[in-house]
Amino acid sequence: MDAPPRDPGEPKEPAQVRRILRLFRPYRARLALVGLLVGAASLVSVASPFLLREILDVAIPGAAPGCSACSPSA
C-alpha cells in the first residue's frame, strides 16, 4: 500500500529537524530568557483580573468608613 502524501511543510527526515535546531544552539540562553519573560507576562495578565476583583471587593469597601466617595452606594 502507498503511504499517504506528505504535507509540504513537514520535514522529510528527523535529521533535518536536528540540523535546524543546531542553528539555534548559540542562542539557547536568549531563547530561554525570552520564554521565561513570555511566561511571566502571561502569569501577570492572568493574575490581573483577580487582583482587580480583590481591590474592588475588599480594599475599596473597607477603605474609610466616613468616605462617601469610597462607598459602593455613593
Coordinates of N, CA and C in Angstrom, one line a residue:
M1 N 0.8 -1.2 0.0 CA 0.0 0.0 0.0 C 0.9 1.2 0.0
D2 N 0.4 2.3 -0.6 CA 1.1 3.5 -0.7 C 0.9 4.3 0.6
A3 N 2.0 5.0 1.0 CA 1.9 5.9 2.1 C 1.1 7.1 1.8
P4 N 0.4 7.7 2.7 CA -0.3 8.9 2.4 C 0.6 10.1 2.0
P5 N 0.1 11.0 1.2 CA 1.0 12.1 0.8 C 1.5 12.9 1.9
R6 N 2.7 13.4 1.8 CA 3.3 14.2 2.9 C 2.8 15.7 2.8
D7 N 2.7 16.3 3.9 CA 2.5 17.7 4.0 C 3.7 18.5 3.5
P8 N 3.6 19.4 2.6 CA 4.8 20.1 2.0 C 5.6 20.8 3.1
G9 N 5.0 21.2 4.2 CA 5.7 21.9 5.2 C 6.4 20.9 6.2
E10 N 6.1 19.7 6.2 CA 6.6 18.7 7.1 C 8.1 18.3 6.7
P11 N 9.0 18.3 7.6 CA 10.4 17.9 7.3 C 10.4 16.4 6.8
K12 N 11.3 16.1 5.9 CA 11.4 14.8 5.3 C 12.0 13.8 6.2
E13 N 12.9 14.3 7.0 CA 13.7 13.4 7.9 C 13.9 14.1 9.3
P14 N 14.0 13.3 10.3 CA 14.3 13.9 11.6 C 15.7 14.5 11.6
A15 N 16.6 14.1 10.7 CA 17.9 14.7 10.7 C 17.8 16.2 10.3
Q16 N 16.8 16.5 9.4 CA 16.6 17.9 9.0 C 16.2 18.7 10.2
V17 N 15.3 18.2 11.0 CA 14.9 18.9 12.2 C 16.1 19.1 13.1
R18 N 16.9 18.1 13.4 CA 18.1 18.3 14.2 C 19.0 19.4 13.6
R19 N 19.2 19.4 12.3 CA 20.0 20.3 11.7 C 19.5 21.8 11.9
I20 N 18.2 21.9 11.8 CA 17.6 23.3 12.0 C 17.8 23.7 13.5
L21 N 17.6 22.7 14.4 CA 17.7 23.1 15.8 C 19.2 23.4 16.2
R22 N 20.1 22.8 15.5 CA 21.5 23.2 15.7 C 21.8 24.6 15.4
L23 N 21.1 25.2 14.5 CA 21.3 26.6 14.1 C 20.9 27.5 15.3
F24 N 20.0 27.1 16.2 CA 19.6 27.9 17.3 C 20.5 27.7 18.5
R25 N 21.4 26.8 18.5 CA 22.3 26.4 19.6 C 23.0 27.6 20.2
P26 N 23.6 28.6 19.4 CA 24.3 29.7 20.0 C 23.3 30.7 20.8
Y27 N 22.0 30.6 20.5 CA 21.0 31.5 21.1 C 20.2 30.8 22.2
R28 N 20.6 29.7 22.7 CA 19.8 29.0 23.7 C 19.5 29.8 24.9
A29 N 20.5 30.5 25.4 CA 20.3 31.3 26.6 C 19.3 32.5 26.3
R30 N 19.4 33.1 25.2 CA 18.5 34.2 24.9 C 17.1 33.6 24.6
L31 N 17.0 32.5 24.0 CA 15.7 31.9 23.8 C 15.0 31.5 25.1
A32 N 15.8 31.0 26.0 CA 15.3 30.6 27.3 C 14.8 31.8 28.1
L33 N 15.6 32.9 28.0 CA 15.2 34.1 28.7 C 13.9 34.7 28.1
V34 N 13.8 34.7 26.8 CA 12.5 35.1 26.1 C 11.4 34.3 26.5
G35 N 11.6 33.0 26.6 CA 10.5 32.1 27.0 C 10.1 32.3 28.4
L36 N 11.0 32.6 29.3 CA 10.7 32.9 30.7 C 9.9 34.2 30.8
L37 N 10.4 35.2 30.0 CA 9.7 36.5 30.1 C 8.2 36.4 29.5
V38 N 8.1 35.6 28.5 CA 6.7 35.4 27.9 C 5.8 34.7 29.0
G39 N 6.4 33.7 29.6 CA 5.7 33.0 30.7 C 5.3 34.0 31.8
A40 N 6.2 34.8 32.3 CA 5.9 35.8 33.3 C 4.9 36.8 32.9
A41 N 4.9 37.2 31.7 CA 3.9 38.2 31.2 C 2.6 37.5 31.2
S42 N 2.5 36.2 30.8 CA 1.2 35.5 30.8 C 0.7 35.4 32.2
L43 N 1.5 35.1 33.1 CA 1.0 34.9 34.5 C 0.5 36.3 35.0
V44 N 1.2 37.4 34.7 CA 0.7 38.7 35.2 C -0.6 39.0 34.5
S45 N -0.8 38.7 33.3 CA -2.0 39.0 32.6 C -3.2 38.2 33.1
V46 N -2.9 36.9 33.6 CA -3.9 36.1 34.2 C -4.2 36.6 35.6
A47 N -3.2 37.0 36.3 CA -3.5 37.4 37.7 C -4.2 38.8 37.8
S48 N -4.1 39.6 36.8 CA -4.6 41.0 36.8 C -6.1 41.0 37.1
P49 N -7.0 40.2 36.5 CA -8.4 40.3 36.9 C -8.7 39.9 38.4
F50 N -7.9 38.9 38.9 CA -8.1 38.5 40.2 C -7.7 39.6 41.2
L51 N -6.6 40.3 40.9 CA -6.1 41.4 41.7 C -7.2 42.5 41.7
L52 N -7.7 42.8 40.5 CA -8.7 43.9 40.4 C -10.0 43.5 41.2
R53 N -10.4 42.2 41.2 CA -11.5 41.8 42.0 C -11.3 42.0 43.5
E54 N -10.1 41.7 43.9 CA -9.7 41.9 45.4 C -9.8 43.4 45.7
I55 N -9.3 44.2 44.8 CA -9.3 45.7 45.1 C -10.8 46.1 45.2
L56 N -11.6 45.7 44.3 CA -13.0 46.2 44.2 C -13.8 45.6 45.4
D57 N -13.6 44.4 45.7 CA -14.4 43.7 46.7 C -14.0 43.9 48.1
V58 N -12.7 44.0 48.3 CA -12.2 44.0 49.7 C -11.6 45.4 50.1
A59 N -10.7 45.9 49.3 CA -9.9 47.1 49.7 C -10.8 48.3 49.7
I60 N -11.6 48.5 48.6 CA -12.3 49.8 48.5 C -13.5 49.9 49.5
P61 N -14.3 48.8 49.7 CA -15.4 48.9 50.7 C -14.9 49.1 52.1
G62 N -13.7 48.6 52.4 CA -13.2 48.8 53.8 C -12.2 49.9 53.9
A63 N -12.1 50.8 52.9 CA -11.0 51.8 52.9 C -11.2 52.8 54.0
A64 N -12.3 53.5 54.0 CA -12.6 54.5 55.0 C -14.1 54.6 55.3
P65 N -14.4 54.4 56.6 CA -15.9 54.4 56.9 C -16.6 55.7 56.6
G66 N -15.9 56.8 56.7 CA -16.6 58.1 56.5 C -16.5 58.6 55.1
C67 N -15.8 57.9 54.2 CA -15.6 58.4 52.9 C -16.8 58.0 52.0
S68 N -17.6 59.1 51.6 CA -18.7 58.8 50.8 C -18.4 58.5 49.4
A69 N -17.2 58.9 48.9 CA -16.8 58.6 47.5 C -16.3 57.2 47.4
C70 N -15.9 56.6 48.5 CA -15.4 55.2 48.5 C -16.4 54.2 48.7
S71 N -17.6 54.6 49.2 CA -18.7 53.6 49.4 C -19.4 53.2 48.1
P72 N -19.8 51.9 48.0 CA -20.5 51.5 46.8 C -21.8 52.1 46.6
S73 N -22.5 52.7 47.6 CA -23.8 53.3 47.5 C -23.7 54.7 47.1
A74 N -22.5 55.3 46.9 CA -22.4 56.7 46.5 C -22.7 56.9 45.1

